[in-house]
PDB file of C-alpha atoms in Angstrom:
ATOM      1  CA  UNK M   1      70.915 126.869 114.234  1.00  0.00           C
ATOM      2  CA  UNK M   2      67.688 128.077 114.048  1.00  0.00           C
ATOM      3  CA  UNK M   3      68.065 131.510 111.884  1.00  0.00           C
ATOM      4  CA  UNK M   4      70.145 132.270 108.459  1.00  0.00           C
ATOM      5  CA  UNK M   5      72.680 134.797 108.426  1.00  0.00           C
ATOM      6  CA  UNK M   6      74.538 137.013 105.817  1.00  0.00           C
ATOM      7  CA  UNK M   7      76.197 140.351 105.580  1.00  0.00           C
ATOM      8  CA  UNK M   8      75.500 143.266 103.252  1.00  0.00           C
ATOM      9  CA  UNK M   9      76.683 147.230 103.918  1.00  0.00           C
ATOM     10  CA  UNK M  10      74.676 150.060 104.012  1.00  0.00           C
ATOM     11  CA  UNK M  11      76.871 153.526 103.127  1.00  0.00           C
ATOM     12  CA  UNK M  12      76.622 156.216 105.210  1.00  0.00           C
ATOM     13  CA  UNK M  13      79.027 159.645 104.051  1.00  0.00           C
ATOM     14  CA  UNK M  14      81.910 158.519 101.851  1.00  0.00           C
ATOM     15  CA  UNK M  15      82.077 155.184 104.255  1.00  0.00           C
ATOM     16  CA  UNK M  16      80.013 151.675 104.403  1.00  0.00           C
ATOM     17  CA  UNK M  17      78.828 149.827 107.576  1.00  0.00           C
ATOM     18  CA  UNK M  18      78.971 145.918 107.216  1.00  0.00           C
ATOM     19  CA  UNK M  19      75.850 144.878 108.747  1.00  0.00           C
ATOM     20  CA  UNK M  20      75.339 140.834 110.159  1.00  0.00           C
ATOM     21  CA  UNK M  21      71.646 140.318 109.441  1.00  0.00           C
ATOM     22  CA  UNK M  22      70.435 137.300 111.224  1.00  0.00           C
ATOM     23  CA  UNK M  23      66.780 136.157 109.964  1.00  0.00           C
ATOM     24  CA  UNK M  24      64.579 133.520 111.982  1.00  0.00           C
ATOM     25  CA  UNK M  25      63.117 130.818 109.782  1.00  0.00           C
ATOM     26  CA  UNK M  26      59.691 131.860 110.201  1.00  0.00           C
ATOM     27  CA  UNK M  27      58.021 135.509 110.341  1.00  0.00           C
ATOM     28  CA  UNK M  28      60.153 137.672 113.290  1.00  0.00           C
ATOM     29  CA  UNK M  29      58.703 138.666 115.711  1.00  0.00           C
ATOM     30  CA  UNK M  30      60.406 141.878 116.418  1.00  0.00           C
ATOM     31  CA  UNK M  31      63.478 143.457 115.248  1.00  0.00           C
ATOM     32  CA  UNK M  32      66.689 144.103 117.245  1.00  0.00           C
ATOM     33  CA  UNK M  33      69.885 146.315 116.289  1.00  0.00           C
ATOM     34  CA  UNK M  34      72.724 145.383 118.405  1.00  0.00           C
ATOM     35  CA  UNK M  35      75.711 147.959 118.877  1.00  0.00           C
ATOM     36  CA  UNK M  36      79.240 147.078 120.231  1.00  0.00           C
ATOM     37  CA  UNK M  37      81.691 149.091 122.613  1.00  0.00           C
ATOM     38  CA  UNK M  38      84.780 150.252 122.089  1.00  0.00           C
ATOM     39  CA  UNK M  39      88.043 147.918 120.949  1.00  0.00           C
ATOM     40  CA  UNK M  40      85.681 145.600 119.617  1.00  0.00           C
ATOM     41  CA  UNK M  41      83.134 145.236 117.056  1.00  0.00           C
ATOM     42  CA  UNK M  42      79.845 143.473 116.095  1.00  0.00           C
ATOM     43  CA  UNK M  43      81.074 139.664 116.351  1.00  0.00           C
ATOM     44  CA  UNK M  44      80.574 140.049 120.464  1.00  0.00           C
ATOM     45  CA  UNK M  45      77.323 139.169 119.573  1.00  0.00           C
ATOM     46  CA  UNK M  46      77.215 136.005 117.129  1.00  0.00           C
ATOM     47  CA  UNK M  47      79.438 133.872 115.180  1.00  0.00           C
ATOM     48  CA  UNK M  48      78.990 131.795 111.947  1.00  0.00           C
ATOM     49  CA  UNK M  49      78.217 128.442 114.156  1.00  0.00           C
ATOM     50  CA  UNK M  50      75.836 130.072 115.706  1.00  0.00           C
ATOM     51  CA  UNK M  51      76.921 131.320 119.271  1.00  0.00           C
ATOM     52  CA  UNK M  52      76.254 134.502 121.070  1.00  0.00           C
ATOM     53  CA  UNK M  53      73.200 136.674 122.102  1.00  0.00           C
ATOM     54  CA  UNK M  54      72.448 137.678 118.862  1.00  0.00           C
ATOM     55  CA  UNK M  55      71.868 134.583 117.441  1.00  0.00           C
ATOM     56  CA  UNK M  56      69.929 133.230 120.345  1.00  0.00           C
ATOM     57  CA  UNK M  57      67.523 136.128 119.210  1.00  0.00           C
ATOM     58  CA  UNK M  58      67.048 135.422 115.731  1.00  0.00           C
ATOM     59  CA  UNK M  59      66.800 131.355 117.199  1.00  0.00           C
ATOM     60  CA  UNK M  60      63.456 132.773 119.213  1.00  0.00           C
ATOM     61  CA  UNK M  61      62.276 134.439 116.466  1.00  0.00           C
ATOM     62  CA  UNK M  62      63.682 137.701 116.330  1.00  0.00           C
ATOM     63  CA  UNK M  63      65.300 139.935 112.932  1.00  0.00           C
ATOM     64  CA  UNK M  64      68.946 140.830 114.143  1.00  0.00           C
ATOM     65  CA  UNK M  65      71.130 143.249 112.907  1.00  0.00           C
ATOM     66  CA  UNK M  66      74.766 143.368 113.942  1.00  0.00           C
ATOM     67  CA  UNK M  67      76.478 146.395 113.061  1.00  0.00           C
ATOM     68  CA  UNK M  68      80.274 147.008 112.763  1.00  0.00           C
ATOM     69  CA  UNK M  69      80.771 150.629 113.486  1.00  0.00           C
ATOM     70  CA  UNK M  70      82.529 152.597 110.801  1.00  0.00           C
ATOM     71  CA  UNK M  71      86.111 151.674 110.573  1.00  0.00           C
ATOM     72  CA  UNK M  72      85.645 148.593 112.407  1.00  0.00           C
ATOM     73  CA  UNK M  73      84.853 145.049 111.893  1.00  0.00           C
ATOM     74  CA  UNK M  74      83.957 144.518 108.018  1.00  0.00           C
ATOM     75  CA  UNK M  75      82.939 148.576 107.214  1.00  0.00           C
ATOM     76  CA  UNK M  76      84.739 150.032 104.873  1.00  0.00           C
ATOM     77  CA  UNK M  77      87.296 151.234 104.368  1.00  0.00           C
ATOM     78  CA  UNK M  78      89.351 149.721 108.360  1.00  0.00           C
ATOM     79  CA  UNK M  79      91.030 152.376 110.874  1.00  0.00           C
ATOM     80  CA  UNK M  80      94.168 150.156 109.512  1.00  0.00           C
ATOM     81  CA  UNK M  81      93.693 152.033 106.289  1.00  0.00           C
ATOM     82  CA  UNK M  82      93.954 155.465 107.574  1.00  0.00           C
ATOM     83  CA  UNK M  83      90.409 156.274 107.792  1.00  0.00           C
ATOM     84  CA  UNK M  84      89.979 158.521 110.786  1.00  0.00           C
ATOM     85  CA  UNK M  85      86.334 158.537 112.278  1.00  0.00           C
ATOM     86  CA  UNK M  86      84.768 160.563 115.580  1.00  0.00           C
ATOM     87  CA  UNK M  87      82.750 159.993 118.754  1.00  0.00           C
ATOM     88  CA  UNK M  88      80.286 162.856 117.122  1.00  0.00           C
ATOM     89  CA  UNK M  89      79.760 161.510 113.722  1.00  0.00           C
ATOM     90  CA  UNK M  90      79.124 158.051 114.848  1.00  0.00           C
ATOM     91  CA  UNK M  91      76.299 159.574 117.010  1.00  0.00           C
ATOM     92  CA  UNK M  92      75.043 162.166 114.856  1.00  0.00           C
ATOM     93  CA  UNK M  93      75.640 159.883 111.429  1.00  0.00           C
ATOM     94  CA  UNK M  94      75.754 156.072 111.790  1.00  0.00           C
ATOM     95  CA  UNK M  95      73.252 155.204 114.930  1.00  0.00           C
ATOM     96  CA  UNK M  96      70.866 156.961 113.431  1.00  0.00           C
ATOM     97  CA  UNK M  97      71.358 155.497 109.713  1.00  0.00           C
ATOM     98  CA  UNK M  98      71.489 152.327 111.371  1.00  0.00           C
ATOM     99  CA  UNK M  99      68.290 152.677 113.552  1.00  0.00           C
ATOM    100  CA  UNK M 100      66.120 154.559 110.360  1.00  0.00           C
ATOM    101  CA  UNK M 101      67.433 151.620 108.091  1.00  0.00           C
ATOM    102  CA  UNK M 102      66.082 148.548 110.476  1.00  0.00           C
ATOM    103  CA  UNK M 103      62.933 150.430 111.363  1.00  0.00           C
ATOM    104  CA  UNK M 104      62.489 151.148 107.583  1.00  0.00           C
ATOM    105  CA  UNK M 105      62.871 147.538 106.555  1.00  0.00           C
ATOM    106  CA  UNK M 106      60.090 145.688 109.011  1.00  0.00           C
ATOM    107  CA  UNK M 107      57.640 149.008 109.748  1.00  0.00           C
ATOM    108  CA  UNK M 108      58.042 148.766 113.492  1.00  0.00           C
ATOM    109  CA  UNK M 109      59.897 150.393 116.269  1.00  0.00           C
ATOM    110  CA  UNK M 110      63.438 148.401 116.913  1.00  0.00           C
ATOM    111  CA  UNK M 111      64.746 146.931 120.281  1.00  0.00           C
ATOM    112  CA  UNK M 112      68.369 148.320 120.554  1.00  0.00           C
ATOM    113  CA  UNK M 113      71.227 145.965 122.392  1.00  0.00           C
ATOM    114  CA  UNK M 114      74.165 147.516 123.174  1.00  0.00           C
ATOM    115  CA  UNK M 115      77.099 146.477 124.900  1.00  0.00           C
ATOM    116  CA  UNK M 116      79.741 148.523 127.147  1.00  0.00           C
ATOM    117  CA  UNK M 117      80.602 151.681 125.415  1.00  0.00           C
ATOM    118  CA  UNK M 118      77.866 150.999 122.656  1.00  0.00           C
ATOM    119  CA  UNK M 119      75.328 151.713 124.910  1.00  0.00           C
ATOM    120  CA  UNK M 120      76.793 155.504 125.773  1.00  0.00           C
ATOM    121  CA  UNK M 121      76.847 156.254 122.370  1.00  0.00           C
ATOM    122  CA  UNK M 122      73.331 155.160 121.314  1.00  0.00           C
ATOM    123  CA  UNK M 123      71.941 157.044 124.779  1.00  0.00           C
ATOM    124  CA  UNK M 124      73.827 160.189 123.233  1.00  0.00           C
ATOM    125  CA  UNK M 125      72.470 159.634 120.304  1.00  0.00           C
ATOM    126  CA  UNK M 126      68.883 159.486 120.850  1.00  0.00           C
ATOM    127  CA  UNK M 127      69.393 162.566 123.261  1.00  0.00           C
ATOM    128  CA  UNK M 128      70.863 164.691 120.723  1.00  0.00           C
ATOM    129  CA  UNK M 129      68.108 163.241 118.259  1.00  0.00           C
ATOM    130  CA  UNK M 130      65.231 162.981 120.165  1.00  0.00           C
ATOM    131  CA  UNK M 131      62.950 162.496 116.828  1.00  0.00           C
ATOM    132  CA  UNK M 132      64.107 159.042 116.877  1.00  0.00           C
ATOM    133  CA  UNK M 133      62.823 157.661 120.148  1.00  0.00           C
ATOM    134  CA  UNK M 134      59.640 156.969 118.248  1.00  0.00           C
ATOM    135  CA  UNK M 135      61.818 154.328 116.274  1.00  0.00           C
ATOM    136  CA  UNK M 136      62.718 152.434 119.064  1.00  0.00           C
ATOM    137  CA  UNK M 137      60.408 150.291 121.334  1.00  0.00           C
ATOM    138  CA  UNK M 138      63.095 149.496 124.357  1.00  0.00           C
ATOM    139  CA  UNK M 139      66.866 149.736 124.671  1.00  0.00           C
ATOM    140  CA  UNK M 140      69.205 147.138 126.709  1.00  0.00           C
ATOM    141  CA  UNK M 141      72.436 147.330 127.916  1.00  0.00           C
ATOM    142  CA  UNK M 142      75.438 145.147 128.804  1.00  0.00           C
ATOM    143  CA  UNK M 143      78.062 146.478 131.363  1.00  0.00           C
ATOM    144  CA  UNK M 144      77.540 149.826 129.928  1.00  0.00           C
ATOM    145  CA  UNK M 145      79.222 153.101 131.886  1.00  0.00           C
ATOM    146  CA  UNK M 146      81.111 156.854 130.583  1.00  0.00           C
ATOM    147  CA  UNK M 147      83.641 157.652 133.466  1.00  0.00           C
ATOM    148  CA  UNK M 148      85.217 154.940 135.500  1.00  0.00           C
ATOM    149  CA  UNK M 149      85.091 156.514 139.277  1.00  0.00           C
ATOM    150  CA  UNK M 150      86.768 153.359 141.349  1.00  0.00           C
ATOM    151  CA  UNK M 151      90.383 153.288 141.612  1.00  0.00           C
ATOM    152  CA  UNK M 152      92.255 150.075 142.102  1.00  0.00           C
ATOM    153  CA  UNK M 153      95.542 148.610 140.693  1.00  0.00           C
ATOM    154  CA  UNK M 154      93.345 147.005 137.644  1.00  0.00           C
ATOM    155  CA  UNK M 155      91.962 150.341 136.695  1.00  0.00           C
ATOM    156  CA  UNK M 156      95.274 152.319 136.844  1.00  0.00           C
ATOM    157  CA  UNK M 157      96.833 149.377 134.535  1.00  0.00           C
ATOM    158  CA  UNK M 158      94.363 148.554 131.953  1.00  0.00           C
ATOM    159  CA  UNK M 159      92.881 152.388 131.684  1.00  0.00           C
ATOM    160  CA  UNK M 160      95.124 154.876 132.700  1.00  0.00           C
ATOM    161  CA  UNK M 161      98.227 153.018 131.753  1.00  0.00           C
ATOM    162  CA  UNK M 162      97.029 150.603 128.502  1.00  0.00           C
ATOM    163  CA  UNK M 163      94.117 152.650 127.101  1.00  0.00           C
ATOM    164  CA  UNK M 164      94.990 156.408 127.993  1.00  0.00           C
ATOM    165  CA  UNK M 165      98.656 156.279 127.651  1.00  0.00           C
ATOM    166  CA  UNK M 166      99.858 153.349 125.336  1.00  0.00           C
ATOM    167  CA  UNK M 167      96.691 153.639 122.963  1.00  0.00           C
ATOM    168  CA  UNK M 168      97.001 157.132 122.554  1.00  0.00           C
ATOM    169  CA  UNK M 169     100.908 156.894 121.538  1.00  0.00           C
ATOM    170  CA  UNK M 170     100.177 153.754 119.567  1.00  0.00           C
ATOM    171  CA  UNK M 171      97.330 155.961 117.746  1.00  0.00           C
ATOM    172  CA  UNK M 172      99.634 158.886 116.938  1.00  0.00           C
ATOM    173  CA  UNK M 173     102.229 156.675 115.748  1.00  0.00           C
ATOM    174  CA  UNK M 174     100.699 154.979 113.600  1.00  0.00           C
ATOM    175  CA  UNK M 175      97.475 157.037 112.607  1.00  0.00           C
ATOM    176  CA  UNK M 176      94.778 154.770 114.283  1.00  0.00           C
ATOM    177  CA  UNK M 177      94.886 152.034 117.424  1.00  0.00           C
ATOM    178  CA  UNK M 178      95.815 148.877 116.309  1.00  0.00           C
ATOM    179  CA  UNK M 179      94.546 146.899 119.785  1.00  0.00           C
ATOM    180  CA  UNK M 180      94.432 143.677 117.656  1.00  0.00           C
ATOM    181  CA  UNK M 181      97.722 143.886 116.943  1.00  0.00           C
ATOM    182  CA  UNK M 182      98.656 144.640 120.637  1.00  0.00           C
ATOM    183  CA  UNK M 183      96.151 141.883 122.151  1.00  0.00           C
ATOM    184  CA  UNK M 184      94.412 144.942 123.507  1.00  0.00           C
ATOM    185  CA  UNK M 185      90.880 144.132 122.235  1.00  0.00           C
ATOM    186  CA  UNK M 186      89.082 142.272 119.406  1.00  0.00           C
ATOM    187  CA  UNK M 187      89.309 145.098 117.296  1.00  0.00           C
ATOM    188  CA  UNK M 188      91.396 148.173 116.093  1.00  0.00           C
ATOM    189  CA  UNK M 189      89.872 152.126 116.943  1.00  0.00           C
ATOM    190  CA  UNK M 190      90.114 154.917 114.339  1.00  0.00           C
ATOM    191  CA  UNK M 191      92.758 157.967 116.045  1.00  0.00           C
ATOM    192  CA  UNK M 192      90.270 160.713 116.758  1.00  0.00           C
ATOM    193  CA  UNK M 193      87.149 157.924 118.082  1.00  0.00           C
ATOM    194  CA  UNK M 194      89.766 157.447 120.532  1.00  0.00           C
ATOM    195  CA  UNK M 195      91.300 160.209 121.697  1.00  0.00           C
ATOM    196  CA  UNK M 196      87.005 161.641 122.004  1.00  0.00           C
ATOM    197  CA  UNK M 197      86.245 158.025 123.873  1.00  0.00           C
ATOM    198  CA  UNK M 198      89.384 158.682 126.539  1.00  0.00           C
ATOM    199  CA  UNK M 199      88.018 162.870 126.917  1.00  0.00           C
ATOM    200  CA  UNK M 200      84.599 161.201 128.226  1.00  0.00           C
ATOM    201  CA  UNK M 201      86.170 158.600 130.312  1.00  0.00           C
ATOM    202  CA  UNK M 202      88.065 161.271 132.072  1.00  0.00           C
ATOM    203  CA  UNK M 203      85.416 164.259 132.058  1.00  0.00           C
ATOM    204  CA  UNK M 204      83.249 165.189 134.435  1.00  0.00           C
ATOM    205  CA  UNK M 205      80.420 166.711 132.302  1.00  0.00           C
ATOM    206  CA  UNK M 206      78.744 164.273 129.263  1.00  0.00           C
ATOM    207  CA  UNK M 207      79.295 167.320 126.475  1.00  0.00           C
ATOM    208  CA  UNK M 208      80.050 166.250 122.992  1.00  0.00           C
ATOM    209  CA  UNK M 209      84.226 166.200 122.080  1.00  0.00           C
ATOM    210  CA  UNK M 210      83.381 168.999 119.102  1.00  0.00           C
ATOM    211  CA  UNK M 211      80.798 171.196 119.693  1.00  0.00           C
ATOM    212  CA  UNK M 212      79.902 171.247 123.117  1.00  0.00           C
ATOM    213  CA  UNK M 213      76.463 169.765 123.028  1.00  0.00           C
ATOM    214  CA  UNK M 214      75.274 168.436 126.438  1.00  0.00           C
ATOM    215  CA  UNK M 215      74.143 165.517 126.194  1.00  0.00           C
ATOM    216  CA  UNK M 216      73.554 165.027 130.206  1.00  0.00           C
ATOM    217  CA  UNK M 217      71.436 168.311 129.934  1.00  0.00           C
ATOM    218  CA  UNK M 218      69.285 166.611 127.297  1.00  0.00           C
ATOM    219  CA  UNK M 219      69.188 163.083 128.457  1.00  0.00           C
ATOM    220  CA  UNK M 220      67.615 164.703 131.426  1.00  0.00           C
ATOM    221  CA  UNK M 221      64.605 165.815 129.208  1.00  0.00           C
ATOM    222  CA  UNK M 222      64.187 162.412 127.074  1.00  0.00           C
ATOM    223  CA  UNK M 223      60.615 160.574 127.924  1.00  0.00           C
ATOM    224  CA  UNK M 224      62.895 156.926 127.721  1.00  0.00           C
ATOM    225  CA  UNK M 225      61.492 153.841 126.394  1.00  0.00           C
ATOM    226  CA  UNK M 226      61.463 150.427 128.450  1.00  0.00           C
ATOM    227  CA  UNK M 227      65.164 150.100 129.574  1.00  0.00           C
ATOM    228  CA  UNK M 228      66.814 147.247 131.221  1.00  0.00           C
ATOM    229  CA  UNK M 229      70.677 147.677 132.199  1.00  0.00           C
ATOM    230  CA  UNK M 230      72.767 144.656 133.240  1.00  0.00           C
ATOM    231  CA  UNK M 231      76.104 144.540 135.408  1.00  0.00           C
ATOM    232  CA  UNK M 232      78.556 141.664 135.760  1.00  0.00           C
ATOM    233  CA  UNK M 233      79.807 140.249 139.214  1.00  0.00           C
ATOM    234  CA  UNK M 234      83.070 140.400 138.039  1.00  0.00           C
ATOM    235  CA  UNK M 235      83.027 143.626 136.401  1.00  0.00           C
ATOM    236  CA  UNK M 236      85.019 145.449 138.348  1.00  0.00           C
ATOM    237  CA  UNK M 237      86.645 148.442 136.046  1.00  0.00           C
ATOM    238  CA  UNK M 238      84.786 148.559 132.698  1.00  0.00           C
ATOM    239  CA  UNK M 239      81.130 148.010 133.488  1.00  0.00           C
ATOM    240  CA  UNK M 240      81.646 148.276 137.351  1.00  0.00           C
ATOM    241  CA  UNK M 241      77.758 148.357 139.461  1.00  0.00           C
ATOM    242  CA  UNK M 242      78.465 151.419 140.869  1.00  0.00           C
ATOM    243  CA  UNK M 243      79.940 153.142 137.141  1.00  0.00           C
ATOM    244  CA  UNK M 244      76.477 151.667 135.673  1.00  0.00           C
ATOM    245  CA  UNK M 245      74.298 153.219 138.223  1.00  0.00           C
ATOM    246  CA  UNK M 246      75.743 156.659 137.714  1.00  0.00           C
ATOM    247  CA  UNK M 247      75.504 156.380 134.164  1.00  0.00           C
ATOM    248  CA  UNK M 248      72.010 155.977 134.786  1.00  0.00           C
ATOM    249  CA  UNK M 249      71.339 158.485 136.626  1.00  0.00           C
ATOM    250  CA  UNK M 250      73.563 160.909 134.058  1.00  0.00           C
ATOM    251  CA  UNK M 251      71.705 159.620 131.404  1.00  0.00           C
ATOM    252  CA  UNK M 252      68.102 160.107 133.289  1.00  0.00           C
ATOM    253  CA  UNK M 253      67.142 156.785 133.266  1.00  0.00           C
ATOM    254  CA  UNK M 254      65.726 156.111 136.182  1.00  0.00           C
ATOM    255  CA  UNK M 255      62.988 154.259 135.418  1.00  0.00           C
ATOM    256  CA  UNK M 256      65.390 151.085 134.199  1.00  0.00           C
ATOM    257  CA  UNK M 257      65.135 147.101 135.081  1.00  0.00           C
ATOM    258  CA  UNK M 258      68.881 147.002 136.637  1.00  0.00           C
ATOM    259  CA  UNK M 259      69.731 142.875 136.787  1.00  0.00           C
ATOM    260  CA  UNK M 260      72.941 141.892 138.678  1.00  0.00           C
ATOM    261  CA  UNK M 261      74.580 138.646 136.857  1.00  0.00           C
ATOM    262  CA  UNK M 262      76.192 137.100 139.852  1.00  0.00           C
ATOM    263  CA  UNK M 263      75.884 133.789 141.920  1.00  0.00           C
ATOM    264  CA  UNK M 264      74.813 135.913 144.909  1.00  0.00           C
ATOM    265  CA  UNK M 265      72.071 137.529 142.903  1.00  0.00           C
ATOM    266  CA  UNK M 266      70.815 133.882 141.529  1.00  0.00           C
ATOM    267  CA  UNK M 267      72.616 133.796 138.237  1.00  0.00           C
ATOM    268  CA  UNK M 268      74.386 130.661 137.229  1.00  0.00           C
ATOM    269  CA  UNK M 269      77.940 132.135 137.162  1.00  0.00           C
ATOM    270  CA  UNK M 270      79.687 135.249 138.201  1.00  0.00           C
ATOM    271  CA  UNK M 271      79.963 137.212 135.126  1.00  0.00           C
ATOM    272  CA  UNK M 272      82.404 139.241 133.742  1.00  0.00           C
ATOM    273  CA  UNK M 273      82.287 142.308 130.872  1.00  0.00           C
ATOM    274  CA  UNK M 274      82.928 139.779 128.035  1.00  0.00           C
ATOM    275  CA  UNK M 275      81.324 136.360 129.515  1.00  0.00           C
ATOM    276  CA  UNK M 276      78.103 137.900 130.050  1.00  0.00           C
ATOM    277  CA  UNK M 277      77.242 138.466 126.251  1.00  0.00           C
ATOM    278  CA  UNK M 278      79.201 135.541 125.126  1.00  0.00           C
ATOM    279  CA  UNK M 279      79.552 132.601 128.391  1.00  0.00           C
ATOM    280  CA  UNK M 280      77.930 129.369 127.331  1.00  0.00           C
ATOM    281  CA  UNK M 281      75.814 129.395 130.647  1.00  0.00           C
ATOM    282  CA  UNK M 282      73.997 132.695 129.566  1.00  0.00           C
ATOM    283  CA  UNK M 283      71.689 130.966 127.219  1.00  0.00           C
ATOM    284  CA  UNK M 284      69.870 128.917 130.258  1.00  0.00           C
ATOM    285  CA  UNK M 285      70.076 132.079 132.682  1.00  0.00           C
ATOM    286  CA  UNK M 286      69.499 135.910 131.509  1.00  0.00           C
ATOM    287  CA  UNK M 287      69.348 135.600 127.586  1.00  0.00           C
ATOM    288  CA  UNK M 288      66.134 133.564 128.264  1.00  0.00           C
ATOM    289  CA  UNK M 289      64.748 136.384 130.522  1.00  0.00           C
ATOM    290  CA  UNK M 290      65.735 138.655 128.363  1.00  0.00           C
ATOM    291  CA  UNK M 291      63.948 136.941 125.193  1.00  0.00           C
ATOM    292  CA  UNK M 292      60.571 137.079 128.057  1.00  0.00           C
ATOM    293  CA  UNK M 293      60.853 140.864 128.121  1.00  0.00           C
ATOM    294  CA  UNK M 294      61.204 141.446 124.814  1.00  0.00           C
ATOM    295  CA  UNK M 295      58.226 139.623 123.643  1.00  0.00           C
ATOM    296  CA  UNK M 296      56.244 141.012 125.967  1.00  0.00           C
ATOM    297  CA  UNK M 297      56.967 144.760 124.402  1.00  0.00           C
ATOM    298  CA  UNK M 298      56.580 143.450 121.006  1.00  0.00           C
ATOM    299  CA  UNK M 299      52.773 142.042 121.925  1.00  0.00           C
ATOM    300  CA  UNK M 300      52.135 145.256 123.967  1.00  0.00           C
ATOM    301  CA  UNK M 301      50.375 147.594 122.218  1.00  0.00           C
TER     302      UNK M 301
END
């Protein structure tokens, strides 16, 4: 391993975020703030021996900051706990905490990674905040979509049966979703993040669960920074091509790198949602590319 880590929390409202800061041995490079979807939280992207995309950034020389939204992961206090948490305040409160804090602490704009649901939320986020673009020097996604348009027999079970139907009774039973618990996901979901995250799934329009702010409307206007999206082969219901491209185009970002991870399109393995971020075989196929493009924008001027 190539990089130290350690944790530390950075309070936002009457909450704290536990933050994974991996450090490269010698001066970074860049810095990076990676944000997780939904039933999981930051660990998709590193571990303590040293695995995962995250990591392989800090090993190339790169400041990393893994973030555990609130109620998640290591922030306190957990979802378990009773602490309730939106879709809005996460947008409006801790992406942009999150993104001011890492652009505060190296004096540069920040490459944001963001995987699955992670990557709606920080798009709505620098829509509805538009101020902050000039913090961030290129966004990335992993498998990342808002409303699941294919139907199939996987879809019905794991989304409209597991996710819409079971999580919400789970989460009004006992006050958040406790996925672990269930083997649903690699992490629990506060009640009300939720029932916003299902709203979106199922809605047509990309409007904001509590005040009606349209986020489609204003994505529309945003001058983007470099993007680059990535879709999984075997992704076929929560990061599905076709999901990804419309996101896209909702979100206005046309102007994106769009890299298929599949045998077919010359990757080393068919990926799926999970396997792409954390798959052995990703470190000698797209995380190097990846590593490429983001040096690239950090020597640009």
């Amino acid at each position: 391993m190539k990089h130290q880590q350690h944790s530390y929390y950075l309070p936002v409202s009457n909450y704290q975020l536990h933050i994974r800061r991996l450090l490269p041995l010698a001066e970074p490079k860049g810095s990076v703030l990676m944000l997780h979807g939904a039933i999981e939280n930051g660990r998709i992207f590193y571990s303590s021996s040293g695995k995962g995309l995250g990591c392989y950034l800090a090993d190339h020389g790169f400041a990393v900051y893994c973030a555990d939204f609130a109620g998640r992961g290591r922030s306190l206090p957990h979802s378990s706990s009773g602490f309730d948490h939106s879709q809005q305040q996460l947008i409006c409160q801790d992406i942009p905490a999150l993104l001011q804090h890492v652009q505060q602490l190296h004096q540069q704009p920040v490459h944001i990674i963001s995987h699955s649901w992670g990557g709606v939320l920080a798009a709505a986020s620098l829509s509805r905040h538009p101020e902050l673009l000039s913090q961030v020097r290129s966004k990335v996604c992993f498998g990342t979509k808002r409303k699941i348009h294919r139907r199939s027999l996987e879809k019905r079970l794991k989304i409209d049966l597991i996710w819409n139907q079971l999580g919400s009774w789970l989460a009004r039973k006992h006050g958040y979703f406790p996925a672990r618990r269930w083997r649903l996901g690699g992490d629990d979901e506060p009640r009300q993040f939720l029932a916003d995250c299902i709203h979106w799934i199922q809605s047509d329009d990309f409007v904001d669960c509590s005040d009606g702010f349209d986020y489609g409307a204003a994505a529309q206007q945003v001058s983007w920074p470099p993007l680059w999206h990535f879709v999984a082969e075997r992704d076929r219901v929560l990061g599905h091509p076709a999901d990804v491209q419309a996101f896209i185009t909702e979100a206005g970002q046309h102007q994106t790198k769009l890299t298929h991870l599949g045998l077919a399109a010359g990757a080393l393995l068919d990926y799926d949602h999970i396997s792409m971020l954390t798959h052995p075989k990703a470190m000698n196929d797209h995380f190097p590319q990846l590593v490429q493009w983001l040096s690239e924008l950090c020597r640009a001027p």
